GROMACS .gro file of C-alpha atoms in nm:
model
  307
    1MET     CA    1  11.051  -8.950  -0.946
    2PHE     CA    2  10.696  -8.860  -0.913
    3LEU     CA    3  10.541  -8.589  -1.123
    4ASP     CA    4  10.200  -8.470  -1.013
    5ILE     CA    5   9.997  -8.328  -1.277
    6PRO     CA    6   9.870  -7.944  -1.158
    7ASN     CA    7   9.513  -7.912  -1.079
    8GLU     CA    8   9.503  -7.613  -1.333
    9LEU     CA    9   9.636  -7.855  -1.576
   10GLU     CA   10   9.377  -8.156  -1.535
   11SER     CA   11   9.097  -7.961  -1.563
   12ALA     CA   12   9.227  -7.789  -1.911
   13LEU     CA   13   9.321  -8.146  -2.017
   14ILE     CA   14   8.984  -8.322  -1.948
   15ASP     CA   15   8.764  -8.040  -2.161
   16ARG     CA   16   9.086  -8.064  -2.447
   17PRO     CA   17   8.998  -8.329  -2.697
   18LEU     CA   18   9.281  -8.439  -2.929
   19PRO     CA   19   9.255  -8.610  -3.253
   20PRO     CA   20   9.340  -8.992  -3.355
   21TRP     CA   21   9.710  -9.044  -3.432
   22GLU     CA   22   9.817  -9.105  -3.751
   23LEU     CA   23  10.136  -9.354  -3.790
   24ASP     CA   24  10.417  -9.331  -4.052
   25GLY     CA   25  10.516  -9.663  -4.052
   26SER     CA   26  10.506  -9.821  -3.684
   27THR     CA   27  10.674  -9.446  -3.547
   28LEU     CA   28  10.411  -9.190  -3.476
   29ALA     CA   29  10.404  -8.946  -3.755
   30GLN     CA   30  10.546  -8.597  -3.690
   31ALA     CA   31  10.225  -8.409  -3.794
   32THR     CA   32  10.052  -8.558  -3.539
   33MET     CA   33  10.317  -8.528  -3.262
   34GLU     CA   34  10.301  -8.113  -3.416
   35GLU     CA   35   9.881  -8.138  -3.360
   36TYR     CA   36   9.876  -8.279  -2.995
   37ARG     CA   37  10.183  -7.962  -2.895
   38THR     CA   38   9.990  -7.681  -3.073
   39GLU     CA   39   9.688  -7.825  -2.848
   40LEU     CA   40   9.885  -7.886  -2.526
   41THR     CA   41  10.083  -7.609  -2.502
   42ALA     CA   42   9.778  -7.370  -2.515
   43THR     CA   43   9.678  -7.534  -2.203
   44PRO     CA   44   9.811  -7.368  -1.883
   45ARG     CA   45  10.112  -7.534  -1.715
   46PHE     CA   46  10.181  -7.779  -2.006
   47ALA     CA   47  10.529  -7.668  -2.103
   48GLU     CA   48  10.633  -7.622  -1.764
   49THR     CA   49  10.514  -7.976  -1.703
   50ALA     CA   50  10.629  -8.108  -1.966
   51ALA     CA   51  11.026  -7.955  -1.938
   52THR     CA   52  10.978  -8.130  -1.566
   53LEU     CA   53  10.936  -8.453  -1.705
   54ARG     CA   54  11.246  -8.427  -1.974
   55HIS     CA   55  11.461  -8.257  -1.650
   56ALA     CA   56  11.337  -8.585  -1.423
   57LEU     CA   57  11.486  -8.839  -1.735
   58ALA     CA   58  11.781  -8.687  -1.869
   59GLY     CA   59  11.852  -8.413  -1.593
   60GLU     CA   60  12.202  -8.470  -1.397
   61GLY     CA   61  12.095  -8.727  -1.161
   62GLY     CA   62  11.764  -8.873  -1.314
   63GLY     CA   63  11.681  -9.139  -1.524
   64TYR     CA   64  11.326  -9.225  -1.444
   65ALA     CA   65  11.010  -9.058  -1.351
   66VAL     CA   66  10.661  -9.199  -1.269
   67LEU     CA   67  10.306  -8.964  -1.441
   68ARG     CA   68  10.107  -8.877  -1.200
   69LEU     CA   69   9.787  -8.899  -1.477
   70GLY     CA   70   9.551  -9.086  -1.200
   71ASN     CA   71   9.280  -8.805  -1.156
   72LEU     CA   72   9.252  -8.820  -1.575
   73ALA     CA   73   9.213  -9.149  -1.546
   74LYS     CA   74   8.946  -9.148  -1.350
   75ALA     CA   75   8.753  -8.871  -1.518
   76LEU     CA   76   8.810  -8.977  -1.833
   77GLY     CA   77   8.829  -9.359  -1.795
   78SER     CA   78   9.144  -9.533  -1.854
   79ASP     CA   79   9.060  -9.703  -2.133
   80ASP     CA   80   8.916  -9.422  -2.302
   81ASP     CA   81   9.106  -9.313  -2.619
   82GLN     CA   82   9.080  -8.958  -2.497
   83PHE     CA   83   9.316  -9.109  -2.220
   84LEU     CA   84   9.542  -9.291  -2.396
   85ARG     CA   85   9.592  -9.010  -2.664
   86LEU     CA   86   9.699  -8.736  -2.389
   87ALA     CA   87   9.924  -8.993  -2.219
   88THR     CA   88  10.102  -9.016  -2.624
   89ALA     CA   89  10.124  -8.641  -2.568
   90PHE     CA   90  10.329  -8.660  -2.305
   91ALA     CA   91  10.506  -8.960  -2.450
   92ALA     CA   92  10.578  -8.694  -2.760
   93GLU     CA   93  10.749  -8.431  -2.505
   94VAL     CA   94  11.023  -8.719  -2.428
   95GLY     CA   95  11.059  -8.902  -2.760
   96VAL     CA   96  10.938  -9.022  -3.030
   97PRO     CA   97  10.665  -9.283  -2.945
   98PHE     CA   98  10.734  -9.591  -3.203
   99SER     CA   99  10.654 -10.009  -3.176
  100PRO     CA  100  10.938 -10.174  -3.277
  101PHE     CA  101  10.674 -10.531  -3.289
  102PRO     CA  102  10.467 -10.517  -3.655
  103GLN     CA  103  10.236 -10.693  -3.502
  104TRP     CA  104  10.092 -10.471  -3.244
  105PRO     CA  105   9.950 -10.160  -3.230
  106LEU     CA  106  10.126  -9.863  -3.071
  107TRP     CA  107  10.088  -9.952  -2.711
  108LYS     CA  108  10.144 -10.306  -2.658
  109ASN     CA  109   9.939 -10.479  -2.374
  110ILE     CA  110  10.114 -10.627  -2.080
  111GLY     CA  111   9.819 -10.849  -1.966
  112VAL     CA  112   9.832 -11.132  -1.680
  113LYS     CA  113   9.867 -11.475  -1.808
  114VAL     CA  114   9.846 -11.793  -1.515
  115ASP     CA  115  10.015 -12.025  -1.734
  116LYS     CA  116  10.284 -11.805  -1.903
  117ASP     CA  117  10.648 -11.856  -1.809
  118PRO     CA  118  10.672 -11.637  -1.463
  119GLY     CA  119  11.010 -11.464  -1.541
  120LYS     CA  120  10.793 -11.285  -1.876
  121SER     CA  121  10.626 -10.915  -1.850
  122SER     CA  122  10.318 -11.107  -1.825
  123GLY     CA  123  10.358 -11.376  -1.631
  124ILE     CA  124  10.328 -11.378  -1.271
  125GLY     CA  125  10.668 -11.419  -1.138
  126TYR     CA  126  10.925 -11.214  -1.006
  127ASN     CA  127  11.079 -11.012  -1.351
  128ALA     CA  128  11.462 -10.936  -1.302
  129PHE     CA  129  11.677 -10.624  -1.369
  130HIS     CA  130  11.714 -10.620  -1.751
  131MET     CA  131  11.691 -10.333  -2.053
  132ASP     CA  132  11.462 -10.442  -2.351
  133LEU     CA  133  11.518 -10.489  -2.703
  134VAL     CA  134  11.898 -10.578  -2.494
  135ASN     CA  135  11.980 -10.754  -2.852
  136GLY     CA  136  11.957 -10.489  -3.084
  137THR     CA  137  12.209 -10.223  -3.226
  138LEU     CA  138  11.955  -9.963  -3.134
  139PRO     CA  139  11.756 -10.033  -2.823
  140PRO     CA  140  11.472  -9.760  -2.743
  141ASP     CA  141  11.638  -9.495  -2.532
  142TYR     CA  142  11.276  -9.510  -2.341
  143THR     CA  143  11.063  -9.742  -2.269
  144THR     CA  144  10.773  -9.651  -2.098
  145LEU     CA  145  10.418  -9.856  -1.906
  146LEU     CA  146  10.121  -9.719  -1.849
  147CYS     CA  147   9.917  -9.863  -1.542
  148VAL     CA  148   9.533  -9.907  -1.604
  149ARG     CA  149   9.513 -10.154  -1.306
  150PRO     CA  150   9.694 -10.263  -1.015
  151ASP     CA  151   9.720 -10.673  -0.905
  152PRO     CA  152   9.375 -10.629  -0.695
  153LEU     CA  153   9.605 -10.878  -0.520
  154GLY     CA  154   9.851 -10.627  -0.412
  155GLY     CA  155  10.180 -10.769  -0.571
  156GLY     CA  156  10.405 -10.669  -0.813
  157PRO     CA  157  10.569 -10.373  -0.746
  158SER     CA  158  10.789 -10.203  -0.965
  159ILE     CA  159  11.178 -10.231  -0.910
  160LEU     CA  160  11.430  -9.980  -1.105
  161SER     CA  161  11.822  -9.967  -1.050
  162ASP     CA  162  12.093  -9.735  -1.167
  163PRO     CA  163  12.317  -9.999  -1.345
  164HIS     CA  164  12.630  -9.741  -1.356
  165ALA     CA  165  12.611  -9.705  -1.008
  166ALA     CA  166  12.639 -10.052  -0.945
  167VAL     CA  167  12.892 -10.142  -1.296
  168ALA     CA  168  13.113  -9.868  -1.018
  169ARG     CA  169  13.078 -10.063  -0.697
  170LEU     CA  170  13.243 -10.397  -0.891
  171SER     CA  171  13.608 -10.536  -0.946
  172GLU     CA  172  13.810 -10.357  -1.202
  173ASN     CA  173  13.847 -10.733  -1.331
  174SER     CA  174  13.458 -10.758  -1.345
  175ARG     CA  175  13.419 -10.424  -1.542
  176ALA     CA  176  13.653 -10.537  -1.797
  177LEU     CA  177  13.505 -10.877  -1.824
  178LEU     CA  178  13.184 -10.708  -1.871
  179ALA     CA  179  13.297 -10.513  -2.134
  180GLU     CA  180  13.429 -10.781  -2.359
  181THR     CA  181  13.181 -10.878  -2.658
  182ALA     CA  182  13.055 -11.186  -2.444
  183TYR     CA  183  12.730 -11.210  -2.353
  184ASN     CA  184  12.422 -11.323  -2.534
  185TYR     CA  185  12.063 -11.344  -2.495
  186GLY     CA  186  11.729 -11.391  -2.715
  187THR     CA  187  11.622 -11.418  -3.086
  188PHE     CA  188  11.583 -11.178  -3.298
  189TYR     CA  189  11.322 -11.147  -3.559
  190ASN     CA  190  11.106 -10.927  -3.704
  191LEU     CA  191  11.179 -10.608  -3.519
  192HIS     CA  192  11.165 -10.220  -3.647
  193GLY     CA  193  11.338  -9.952  -3.547
  194VAL     CA  194  11.594 -10.157  -3.311
  195GLY     CA  195  11.866 -10.226  -3.544
  196GLN     CA  196  12.029 -10.522  -3.633
  197GLU     CA  197  12.082 -10.822  -3.391
  198TYR     CA  198  12.392 -10.758  -3.184
  199ASN     CA  199  12.439 -11.111  -3.074
  200PRO     CA  200  12.720 -11.099  -2.882
  201PHE     CA  201  12.745 -10.776  -2.708
  202PRO     CA  202  12.906 -10.587  -2.489
  203ILE     CA  203  12.734 -10.549  -2.147
  204LEU     CA  204  12.936 -10.238  -2.134
  205GLU     CA  205  12.993  -9.985  -2.419
  206GLY     CA  206  13.157  -9.731  -2.635
  207PRO     CA  207  13.425  -9.521  -2.483
  208ALA     CA  208  13.230  -9.339  -2.209
  209PRO     CA  209  13.096  -9.665  -2.019
  210SER     CA  210  12.896  -9.427  -1.756
  211GLU     CA  211  12.718  -9.298  -2.044
  212GLY     CA  212  12.584  -9.548  -2.262
  213PHE     CA  213  12.342  -9.879  -2.241
  214VAL     CA  214  12.458 -10.111  -1.952
  215ARG     CA  215  12.361 -10.444  -2.237
  216PHE     CA  216  12.214 -10.628  -1.952
  217THR     CA  217  11.939 -10.939  -1.877
  218ALA     CA  218  11.946 -11.095  -1.541
  219LYS     CA  219  11.751 -11.361  -1.769
  220MET     CA  220  12.078 -11.444  -1.946
  221LEU     CA  221  12.242 -11.615  -1.678
  222GLU     CA  222  12.012 -11.887  -1.717
  223ARG     CA  223  11.940 -11.877  -2.062
  224SER     CA  224  12.271 -11.822  -2.261
  225ARG     CA  225  12.561 -12.038  -2.245
  226LEU     CA  226  12.808 -11.819  -2.045
  227ASP     CA  227  13.128 -11.914  -1.990
  228PRO     CA  228  13.221 -11.915  -1.607
  229ALA     CA  229  13.425 -11.579  -1.573
  230HIS     CA  230  13.170 -11.382  -1.746
  231ALA     CA  231  12.878 -11.526  -1.609
  232ALA     CA  232  13.026 -11.476  -1.221
  233ALA     CA  233  13.075 -11.072  -1.358
  234ALA     CA  234  12.756 -11.054  -1.464
  235ARG     CA  235  12.641 -11.229  -1.150
  236GLU     CA  236  12.791 -10.994  -0.969
  237LEU     CA  237  12.628 -10.749  -1.132
  238ALA     CA  238  12.289 -10.906  -1.083
  239GLU     CA  239  12.341 -10.884  -0.712
  240GLU     CA  240  12.474 -10.545  -0.695
  241LEU     CA  241  12.171 -10.387  -0.945
  242VAL     CA  242  11.948 -10.527  -0.661
  243ALA     CA  243  12.162 -10.397  -0.412
  244GLY     CA  244  12.090 -10.022  -0.531
  245GLN     CA  245  11.683 -10.070  -0.637
  246VAL     CA  246  11.340  -9.879  -0.579
  247THR     CA  247  11.051 -10.043  -0.516
  248PHE     CA  248  10.719  -9.870  -0.560
  249THR     CA  249  10.387  -9.965  -0.674
  250LEU     CA  250  10.230  -9.825  -0.976
  251GLU     CA  251   9.852  -9.697  -0.915
  252PRO     CA  252   9.575  -9.696  -1.167
  253GLY     CA  253   9.690  -9.382  -1.411
  254ASP     CA  254  10.088  -9.421  -1.374
  255TYR     CA  255  10.288  -9.370  -1.609
  256LEU     CA  256  10.669  -9.489  -1.541
  257ILE     CA  257  10.883  -9.367  -1.796
  258VAL     CA  258  11.238  -9.508  -1.830
  259ASN     CA  259  11.566  -9.369  -1.951
  260GLN     CA  260  11.748  -9.724  -2.009
  261ARG     CA  261  12.076  -9.550  -2.098
  262ARG     CA  262  12.040  -9.466  -1.735
  263PHE     CA  263  11.777  -9.744  -1.545
  264LEU     CA  264  11.710 -10.070  -1.551
  265HIS     CA  265  11.410 -10.233  -1.476
  266GLY     CA  266  11.183 -10.517  -1.354
  267ARG     CA  267  10.863 -10.621  -1.136
  268GLU     CA  268  10.834 -10.819  -0.815
  269ALA     CA  269  10.633 -11.140  -0.843
  270LEU     CA  270  10.245 -11.093  -0.834
  271HIS     CA  271  10.057 -11.202  -0.504
  272SER     CA  272   9.991 -11.557  -0.499
  273GLY     CA  273   9.633 -11.633  -0.600
  274GLN     CA  274   9.624 -11.473  -0.993
  275GLU     CA  275   9.404 -11.780  -1.130
  276THR     CA  276   9.114 -11.700  -0.867
  277VAL     CA  277   9.111 -11.388  -0.986
  278PRO     CA  278   8.923 -11.294  -1.309
  279ILE     CA  279   9.100 -11.190  -1.675
  280ALA     CA  280   8.886 -10.810  -1.696
  281ASP     CA  281   8.991 -10.751  -1.304
  282ARG     CA  282   9.402 -10.858  -1.300
  283ARG     CA  283   9.694 -10.639  -1.385
  284LEU     CA  284   9.661 -10.464  -1.675
  285LEU     CA  285  10.016 -10.226  -1.852
  286LEU     CA  286  10.048 -10.060  -2.167
  287GLN     CA  287  10.404 -10.034  -2.301
  288LEU     CA  288  10.523  -9.775  -2.526
  289PHE     CA  289  10.878  -9.759  -2.669
  290LEU     CA  290  11.038  -9.399  -2.735
  291ARG     CA  291  11.356  -9.309  -2.953
  292ALA     CA  292  11.522  -8.976  -2.822
  293PRO     CA  293  11.498  -8.657  -3.052
  294ILE     CA  294  11.761  -8.615  -3.270
  295SER     CA  295  11.814  -8.299  -3.194
  296ALA     CA  296  11.770  -8.317  -2.815
  297PRO     CA  297  11.604  -8.065  -2.605
  298SER     CA  298  11.753  -7.910  -2.279
  299ALA     CA  299  11.579  -8.031  -1.941
  300SER     CA  300  11.450  -7.630  -1.946
  301GLN     CA  301  11.308  -7.629  -2.323
  302PRO     CA  302  11.016  -7.745  -2.495
  303ALA     CA  303  11.096  -8.037  -2.729
  304HIS     CA  304  11.056  -8.007  -3.059
  305SER     CA  305  10.938  -8.313  -3.265
  306THR     CA  306  11.171  -8.536  -3.493
  307SER     CA  307  11.131  -8.800  -3.694
   0.00000   0.00000   0.00000
């Protein structure tokens, strides 16, 4: 779902500077979340917009949203501290912002590196469907991407797919294999706030798989040692994810928020010729992770912060 900001709210936000945030370890401090909420609930239609955003992410049939902050980015500058504080304030209406990477700031830069593994988030190739921090016992509930600059050559559209719908189209045998603790991917080093290492893990977990994480990354098909039966089931899932994908291109100021319990995400390849684009002009996204509040608000009510 794409969500436009009401004109009167945009005008009010441009003229309402927010103070710098404070962190509690690697998590946005509760005092900052409360301060941002106090400031922004005084603006017209903010509470309504935040409730619509939460419903798009957690309501029936939802799971992702693109908050269109382009006019604010244009007015304030997409690299302006005030614009990033506003984006953080919207994020805090959904969950608790945090960084699982202690060596990086709250928002992580995802630029373009032509010499990077093409399949990585900062590479130039196809970034296959995945959930972030798949091998942690407590993955982020939400992953978010704020577009500062799209690919100037026109490539790199975002892709999303509903993994539960994809799983429902699989055979009973494949679903049984995906529910076995037989999958692994990646390393787990110096991470905060995402639990303990979970390797091996089941792709489908919990007593009600339709409501839990689908712990999947297509990269495990090439980079993990899976036995033939489990690899075949994972490959079948990957094909169904592609068959059911939605595709769109993020514009400057677009803020994509993905409920990781409901959708997996990825990216099509960037357009060829990235080496000819100056580094300062290449695609740039900022990534922020969110932990769902302990007492999640209803989709129609304002959120209450928890630490």
